[in-house]
Amino acid sequence: MDEVVLHRCKTPTNRLCACGRVARELARRGIEPAEERHPWRRTDRDELRRLTGQAVVPVVEIGGEAICDSRRIIEHLAWLDDERQRASSVHSGAAPRR
């Protein structure tokens, strides 16, 4: 998998916010992202604004593509898993699932 970067808030735990939800999902899938913590105030998130055009976290970068919103990130991770499974079944000669 391409390099994964998780842009998140400074909350010290993975249980209190949407950033933690994404971090837990990445860990569940065995993905260890590089983490970039951003300031609490949205007005101080210039780097994130340059990357995505907005100042809201969480954001995940996968292979240079930025994905915003925790639900969309988790859906994208599930889609990547499905794509990987399809690719491996094609390479192994197994019939595709329907």
Short mmCIF file of N, CA, C and O in Angstrom, two decimals:
data_model
loop_
_atom_site.label_atom_id
_atom_site.label_comp_id
_atom_site.label_asym_id
_atom_site.label_seq_id
_atom_site.Cartn_x
_atom_site.Cartn_y
_atom_site.Cartn_z
N MET A 1 0.84 -1.18 0.00
CA MET A 1 0.00 0.00 0.00
C MET A 1 0.89 1.24 0.00
O MET A 1 1.99 1.24 0.54
N ASP A 2 0.39 2.30 -0.61
CA ASP A 2 1.12 3.56 -0.65
C ASP A 2 1.28 4.12 0.77
O ASP A 2 0.61 3.67 1.70
N GLU A 3 2.14 5.11 0.88
CA GLU A 3 2.33 5.75 2.18
C GLU A 3 1.02 6.37 2.66
O GLU A 3 0.29 6.98 1.88
N VAL A 4 0.72 6.19 3.93
CA VAL A 4 -0.51 6.70 4.52
C VAL A 4 -0.14 7.72 5.60
O VAL A 4 0.69 7.46 6.45
N VAL A 5 -0.77 8.90 5.51
CA VAL A 5 -0.55 9.96 6.51
C VAL A 5 -1.91 10.32 7.09
O VAL A 5 -2.85 10.62 6.35
N LEU A 6 -2.02 10.27 8.42
CA LEU A 6 -3.24 10.66 9.11
C LEU A 6 -3.05 12.04 9.70
O LEU A 6 -2.19 12.25 10.55
N HIS A 7 -3.83 12.99 9.22
CA HIS A 7 -3.84 14.35 9.78
C HIS A 7 -4.96 14.36 10.81
O HIS A 7 -6.11 14.06 10.48
N ARG A 8 -4.60 14.69 12.05
CA ARG A 8 -5.58 14.60 13.12
C ARG A 8 -5.41 15.72 14.13
O ARG A 8 -4.43 16.46 14.08
N CYS A 9 -6.35 15.81 15.06
CA CYS A 9 -6.28 16.81 16.11
C CYS A 9 -5.29 16.36 17.19
O CYS A 9 -4.71 15.29 17.10
N LYS A 10 -5.15 17.17 18.22
CA LYS A 10 -4.20 16.87 19.28
C LYS A 10 -4.79 16.04 20.41
O LYS A 10 -4.15 15.86 21.43
N THR A 11 -5.99 15.51 20.26
CA THR A 11 -6.57 14.68 21.30
C THR A 11 -5.63 13.50 21.58
O THR A 11 -5.25 12.78 20.67
N PRO A 12 -5.26 13.30 22.85
CA PRO A 12 -4.24 12.30 23.18
C PRO A 12 -4.72 10.85 23.16
O PRO A 12 -3.93 9.94 23.34
N THR A 13 -6.00 10.63 22.93
CA THR A 13 -6.53 9.27 22.93
C THR A 13 -7.27 8.98 21.62
O THR A 13 -7.63 9.91 20.91
N ASN A 14 -7.50 7.72 21.34
CA ASN A 14 -8.23 7.34 20.13
C ASN A 14 -9.70 7.06 20.43
O ASN A 14 -10.38 6.42 19.64
N ARG A 15 -10.22 7.51 21.56
CA ARG A 15 -11.60 7.20 21.95
C ARG A 15 -12.54 8.39 21.95
O ARG A 15 -13.73 8.22 22.12
N LEU A 16 -12.04 9.61 21.79
CA LEU A 16 -12.89 10.77 22.03
C LEU A 16 -13.36 11.52 20.79
O LEU A 16 -14.20 12.40 20.91
N CYS A 17 -12.82 11.21 19.64
CA CYS A 17 -13.17 12.04 18.47
C CYS A 17 -13.11 11.21 17.19
O CYS A 17 -12.72 10.05 17.18
N ALA A 18 -13.51 11.85 16.10
CA ALA A 18 -13.50 11.18 14.79
C ALA A 18 -12.09 10.83 14.34
O ALA A 18 -11.89 9.83 13.64
N CYS A 19 -11.10 11.61 14.76
CA CYS A 19 -9.71 11.29 14.42
C CYS A 19 -9.32 9.95 15.02
O CYS A 19 -8.66 9.13 14.37
N GLY A 20 -9.73 9.71 16.25
CA GLY A 20 -9.45 8.44 16.90
C GLY A 20 -10.17 7.28 16.24
O GLY A 20 -9.64 6.17 16.14
N ARG A 21 -11.38 7.54 15.77
CA ARG A 21 -12.13 6.50 15.05
C ARG A 21 -11.36 6.04 13.82
O ARG A 21 -11.25 4.83 13.55
N VAL A 22 -10.82 6.98 13.08
CA VAL A 22 -10.04 6.64 11.89
C VAL A 22 -8.74 5.94 12.29
O VAL A 22 -8.36 4.94 11.66
N ALA A 23 -8.08 6.41 13.35
CA ALA A 23 -6.85 5.77 13.81
C ALA A 23 -7.11 4.33 14.21
O ALA A 23 -6.32 3.43 13.89
N ARG A 24 -8.23 4.07 14.91
CA ARG A 24 -8.57 2.70 15.31
C ARG A 24 -8.84 1.82 14.09
O ARG A 24 -8.42 0.66 14.04
N GLU A 25 -9.52 2.36 13.09
CA GLU A 25 -9.82 1.59 11.88
C GLU A 25 -8.54 1.27 11.11
O GLU A 25 -8.38 0.15 10.60
N LEU A 26 -7.63 2.21 11.03
CA LEU A 26 -6.35 1.95 10.36
C LEU A 26 -5.59 0.86 11.11
O LEU A 26 -5.04 -0.06 10.48
N ALA A 27 -5.57 0.93 12.43
CA ALA A 27 -4.87 -0.08 13.23
C ALA A 27 -5.52 -1.45 13.06
O ALA A 27 -4.84 -2.46 12.96
N ARG A 28 -6.85 -1.49 13.00
CA ARG A 28 -7.57 -2.75 12.83
C ARG A 28 -7.19 -3.40 11.50
O ARG A 28 -7.12 -4.63 11.39
N ARG A 29 -6.92 -2.60 10.50
CA ARG A 29 -6.56 -3.11 9.18
C ARG A 29 -5.05 -3.34 9.04
O ARG A 29 -4.57 -3.68 7.97
N GLY A 30 -4.31 -3.10 10.12
CA GLY A 30 -2.87 -3.34 10.09
C GLY A 30 -2.07 -2.25 9.38
O GLY A 30 -0.95 -2.48 8.94
N ILE A 31 -2.64 -1.08 9.25
CA ILE A 31 -1.97 0.04 8.58
C ILE A 31 -1.41 0.97 9.64
O ILE A 31 -2.14 1.43 10.52
N GLU A 32 -0.11 1.25 9.57
CA GLU A 32 0.54 2.16 10.51
C GLU A 32 0.83 3.47 9.79
O GLU A 32 1.84 3.58 9.09
N PRO A 33 -0.05 4.47 9.96
CA PRO A 33 0.16 5.73 9.25
C PRO A 33 1.18 6.62 9.94
O PRO A 33 1.40 6.52 11.14
N ALA A 34 1.77 7.50 9.17
CA ALA A 34 2.51 8.61 9.76
C ALA A 34 1.44 9.57 10.27
O ALA A 34 0.42 9.76 9.62
N GLU A 35 1.62 10.13 11.45
CA GLU A 35 0.61 11.03 12.01
C GLU A 35 1.13 12.45 12.03
O GLU A 35 2.28 12.69 12.40
N GLU A 36 0.26 13.36 11.64
CA GLU A 36 0.55 14.78 11.76
C GLU A 36 -0.56 15.38 12.60
O GLU A 36 -1.73 15.32 12.23
N ARG A 37 -0.18 15.92 13.75
CA ARG A 37 -1.15 16.54 14.66
C ARG A 37 -1.27 18.01 14.31
O ARG A 37 -0.28 18.69 14.06
N HIS A 38 -2.50 18.49 14.29
CA HIS A 38 -2.77 19.88 13.93
C HIS A 38 -3.35 20.62 15.13
O HIS A 38 -3.95 20.01 16.02
N PRO A 39 -3.18 21.95 15.15
CA PRO A 39 -3.67 22.75 16.28
C PRO A 39 -5.18 22.61 16.49
O PRO A 39 -5.92 22.25 15.58
N TRP A 40 -5.59 22.90 17.71
CA TRP A 40 -7.02 22.82 18.04
C TRP A 40 -7.84 23.81 17.20
O TRP A 40 -8.91 23.47 16.72
N ARG A 41 -7.32 25.02 17.06
CA ARG A 41 -8.07 26.07 16.36
C ARG A 41 -7.99 25.88 14.85
O ARG A 41 -6.91 25.75 14.29
N ARG A 42 -9.12 25.89 14.22
CA ARG A 42 -9.15 25.73 12.76
C ARG A 42 -8.43 26.85 12.05
O ARG A 42 -7.89 26.66 10.96
N THR A 43 -8.43 28.03 12.64
CA THR A 43 -7.76 29.17 12.00
C THR A 43 -6.25 29.00 11.96
O THR A 43 -5.57 29.68 11.19
N ASP A 44 -5.71 28.07 12.76
CA ASP A 44 -4.27 27.83 12.79
C ASP A 44 -3.84 26.63 11.94
O ASP A 44 -2.70 26.18 12.05
N ARG A 45 -4.71 26.11 11.13
CA ARG A 45 -4.41 24.91 10.34
C ARG A 45 -4.12 25.24 8.88
O ARG A 45 -4.70 24.69 7.95
N ASP A 46 -3.16 26.12 8.67
CA ASP A 46 -2.83 26.57 7.31
C ASP A 46 -2.33 25.43 6.42
O ASP A 46 -2.70 25.35 5.25
N GLU A 47 -1.50 24.55 6.97
CA GLU A 47 -0.97 23.44 6.18
C GLU A 47 -2.10 22.53 5.69
O GLU A 47 -2.11 22.11 4.54
N LEU A 48 -3.04 22.26 6.56
CA LEU A 48 -4.17 21.42 6.19
C LEU A 48 -5.05 22.11 5.14
O LEU A 48 -5.53 21.48 4.21
N ARG A 49 -5.21 23.41 5.29
CA ARG A 49 -6.01 24.17 4.33
C ARG A 49 -5.35 24.15 2.95
O ARG A 49 -6.03 24.02 1.94
N ARG A 50 -4.02 24.21 2.90
CA ARG A 50 -3.32 24.13 1.61
C ARG A 50 -3.51 22.75 0.97
O ARG A 50 -3.63 22.63 -0.24
N LEU A 51 -3.54 21.72 1.80
CA LEU A 51 -3.66 20.35 1.31
C LEU A 51 -5.07 20.05 0.79
O LEU A 51 -5.24 19.45 -0.27
N THR A 52 -6.10 20.46 1.53
CA THR A 52 -7.47 20.03 1.23
C THR A 52 -8.42 21.16 0.86
O THR A 52 -9.53 20.89 0.40
N GLY A 53 -8.05 22.39 1.13
CA GLY A 53 -8.97 23.50 0.90
C GLY A 53 -9.92 23.72 2.07
O GLY A 53 -10.80 24.57 2.01
N GLN A 54 -9.74 22.96 3.14
CA GLN A 54 -10.56 23.14 4.33
C GLN A 54 -9.69 22.91 5.56
O GLN A 54 -8.56 22.45 5.44
N ALA A 55 -10.24 23.18 6.74
CA ALA A 55 -9.44 23.09 7.96
C ALA A 55 -10.00 22.07 8.93
O ALA A 55 -9.82 22.19 10.13
N VAL A 56 -10.69 21.06 8.44
CA VAL A 56 -11.34 20.08 9.29
C VAL A 56 -10.53 18.78 9.28
O VAL A 56 -10.07 18.33 8.24
N VAL A 57 -10.37 18.18 10.45
CA VAL A 57 -9.72 16.87 10.57
C VAL A 57 -10.78 15.85 10.97
O VAL A 57 -11.82 16.23 11.48
N PRO A 58 -10.61 14.57 10.71
CA PRO A 58 -9.43 13.92 10.19
C PRO A 58 -9.36 13.97 8.66
O PRO A 58 -10.37 14.09 7.98
N VAL A 59 -8.13 13.86 8.19
CA VAL A 59 -7.84 13.74 6.76
C VAL A 59 -6.80 12.63 6.63
O VAL A 59 -5.87 12.57 7.42
N VAL A 60 -6.98 11.76 5.66
CA VAL A 60 -5.99 10.72 5.39
C VAL A 60 -5.45 10.94 3.99
O VAL A 60 -6.22 11.15 3.05
N GLU A 61 -4.13 10.92 3.88
CA GLU A 61 -3.49 10.95 2.57
C GLU A 61 -3.03 9.54 2.24
O GLU A 61 -2.31 8.93 3.02
N ILE A 62 -3.47 9.03 1.11
CA ILE A 62 -3.03 7.72 0.64
C ILE A 62 -2.50 7.91 -0.77
O ILE A 62 -3.26 8.24 -1.68
N GLY A 63 -1.21 7.72 -0.91
CA GLY A 63 -0.60 7.88 -2.23
C GLY A 63 -0.78 9.26 -2.82
O GLY A 63 -0.98 9.39 -4.01
N GLY A 64 -0.76 10.29 -1.98
CA GLY A 64 -0.90 11.66 -2.46
C GLY A 64 -2.33 12.14 -2.61
O GLY A 64 -2.56 13.30 -2.90
N GLU A 65 -3.30 11.26 -2.41
CA GLU A 65 -4.71 11.62 -2.50
C GLU A 65 -5.24 11.89 -1.10
O GLU A 65 -5.09 11.07 -0.20
N ALA A 66 -5.84 13.06 -0.89
CA ALA A 66 -6.38 13.43 0.42
C ALA A 66 -7.86 13.07 0.49
O ALA A 66 -8.63 13.40 -0.40
N ILE A 67 -8.24 12.39 1.58
CA ILE A 67 -9.64 11.99 1.80
C ILE A 67 -10.08 12.58 3.13
O ILE A 67 -9.43 12.38 4.16
N CYS A 68 -11.17 13.33 3.10
CA CYS A 68 -11.68 14.01 4.28
C CYS A 68 -12.92 13.29 4.82
O CYS A 68 -13.56 12.55 4.09
N ASP A 69 -13.24 13.54 6.08
CA ASP A 69 -14.43 13.02 6.76
C ASP A 69 -14.24 11.56 7.17
O ASP A 69 -13.93 10.71 6.34
N SER A 70 -14.43 11.29 8.45
CA SER A 70 -14.14 9.95 8.98
C SER A 70 -14.97 8.87 8.29
O SER A 70 -14.45 7.78 8.00
N ARG A 71 -16.22 9.12 8.00
CA ARG A 71 -17.04 8.09 7.32
C ARG A 71 -16.53 7.80 5.92
O ARG A 71 -16.46 6.65 5.50
N ARG A 72 -16.20 8.84 5.19
CA ARG A 72 -15.66 8.64 3.84
C ARG A 72 -14.33 7.92 3.87
O ARG A 72 -14.04 7.09 3.01
N ILE A 73 -13.50 8.24 4.86
CA ILE A 73 -12.19 7.58 4.99
C ILE A 73 -12.39 6.08 5.22
O ILE A 73 -11.76 5.25 4.56
N ILE A 74 -13.29 5.73 6.14
CA ILE A 74 -13.53 4.32 6.46
C ILE A 74 -14.13 3.59 5.26
O ILE A 74 -13.76 2.46 4.94
N GLU A 75 -15.06 4.24 4.54
CA GLU A 75 -15.61 3.65 3.31
C GLU A 75 -14.51 3.43 2.28
O GLU A 75 -14.48 2.41 1.59
N HIS A 76 -13.59 4.39 2.16
CA HIS A 76 -12.50 4.26 1.19
C HIS A 76 -11.58 3.10 1.56
O HIS A 76 -11.14 2.35 0.68
N LEU A 77 -11.30 2.93 2.85
CA LEU A 77 -10.46 1.82 3.28
C LEU A 77 -11.13 0.48 2.96
O LEU A 77 -10.47 -0.46 2.52
N ALA A 78 -12.44 0.39 3.16
CA ALA A 78 -13.17 -0.84 2.82
C ALA A 78 -13.10 -1.08 1.32
O ALA A 78 -12.92 -2.21 0.87
N TRP A 79 -13.25 -0.03 0.52
CA TRP A 79 -13.19 -0.15 -0.94
C TRP A 79 -11.79 -0.64 -1.36
O TRP A 79 -11.68 -1.51 -2.23
N LEU A 80 -10.74 -0.09 -0.74
CA LEU A 80 -9.39 -0.53 -1.06
C LEU A 80 -9.21 -2.01 -0.75
O LEU A 80 -8.58 -2.75 -1.52
N ASP A 81 -9.76 -2.47 0.38
CA ASP A 81 -9.68 -3.89 0.73
C ASP A 81 -10.38 -4.75 -0.33
O ASP A 81 -9.87 -5.78 -0.74
N ASP A 82 -11.57 -4.31 -0.75
CA ASP A 82 -12.30 -5.05 -1.79
C ASP A 82 -11.51 -5.12 -3.08
O ASP A 82 -11.44 -6.17 -3.73
N GLU A 83 -10.91 -4.00 -3.47
CA GLU A 83 -10.11 -3.96 -4.70
C GLU A 83 -8.92 -4.91 -4.59
O GLU A 83 -8.60 -5.62 -5.54
N ARG A 84 -8.27 -4.92 -3.44
CA ARG A 84 -7.13 -5.81 -3.23
C ARG A 84 -7.55 -7.26 -3.30
O ARG A 84 -6.86 -8.09 -3.89
N GLN A 85 -8.71 -7.59 -2.73
CA GLN A 85 -9.20 -8.97 -2.77
C GLN A 85 -9.54 -9.38 -4.20
O GLN A 85 -9.24 -10.50 -4.62
N ARG A 86 -10.16 -8.47 -4.96
CA ARG A 86 -10.48 -8.78 -6.36
C ARG A 86 -9.20 -9.02 -7.16
O ARG A 86 -9.13 -9.95 -7.95
N ALA A 87 -8.23 -8.17 -6.94
CA ALA A 87 -6.96 -8.31 -7.67
C ALA A 87 -6.26 -9.62 -7.32
O ALA A 87 -5.74 -10.30 -8.20
N SER A 88 -6.29 -10.00 -6.05
CA SER A 88 -5.63 -11.24 -5.67
C SER A 88 -6.39 -12.46 -6.18
O SER A 88 -5.79 -13.46 -6.53
N SER A 89 -7.72 -12.37 -6.27
CA SER A 89 -8.48 -13.51 -6.79
C SER A 89 -8.27 -13.66 -8.30
O SER A 89 -8.25 -14.77 -8.82
N VAL A 90 -8.06 -12.56 -8.99
CA VAL A 90 -7.79 -12.61 -10.43
C VAL A 90 -6.42 -13.23 -10.66
O VAL A 90 -6.24 -14.08 -11.54
N HIS A 91 -5.44 -12.84 -9.83
CA HIS A 91 -4.09 -13.38 -9.99
C HIS A 91 -4.00 -14.84 -9.58
O HIS A 91 -3.18 -15.58 -10.09
N SER A 92 -4.85 -15.26 -8.65
CA SER A 92 -4.78 -16.66 -8.20
C SER A 92 -5.62 -17.58 -9.06
O SER A 92 -5.60 -18.80 -8.90
N GLY A 93 -6.39 -17.01 -9.97
CA GLY A 93 -7.21 -17.82 -10.87
C GLY A 93 -8.56 -18.21 -10.29
O GLY A 93 -9.30 -18.95 -10.89
N ALA A 94 -8.90 -17.69 -9.12
CA ALA A 94 -10.19 -18.00 -8.50
C ALA A 94 -11.29 -17.25 -9.22
O ALA A 94 -11.10 -16.18 -9.77
N ALA A 95 -12.46 -17.83 -9.19
CA ALA A 95 -13.61 -17.18 -9.81
C ALA A 95 -14.04 -15.99 -8.95
O ALA A 95 -14.00 -16.06 -7.73
N PRO A 96 -14.45 -14.87 -9.55
CA PRO A 96 -14.87 -13.70 -8.78
C PRO A 96 -16.16 -14.01 -8.00
O PRO A 96 -17.02 -14.74 -8.48
N ARG A 97 -16.25 -13.40 -6.81
CA ARG A 97 -17.46 -13.60 -6.00
C ARG A 97 -18.57 -12.71 -6.53
O ARG A 97 -18.35 -11.64 -7.05
N ARG A 98 -19.80 -13.18 -6.38
CA ARG A 98 -20.95 -12.38 -6.81
C ARG A 98 -21.88 -12.15 -5.69
O ARG A 98 -22.05 -12.81 -4.80
#
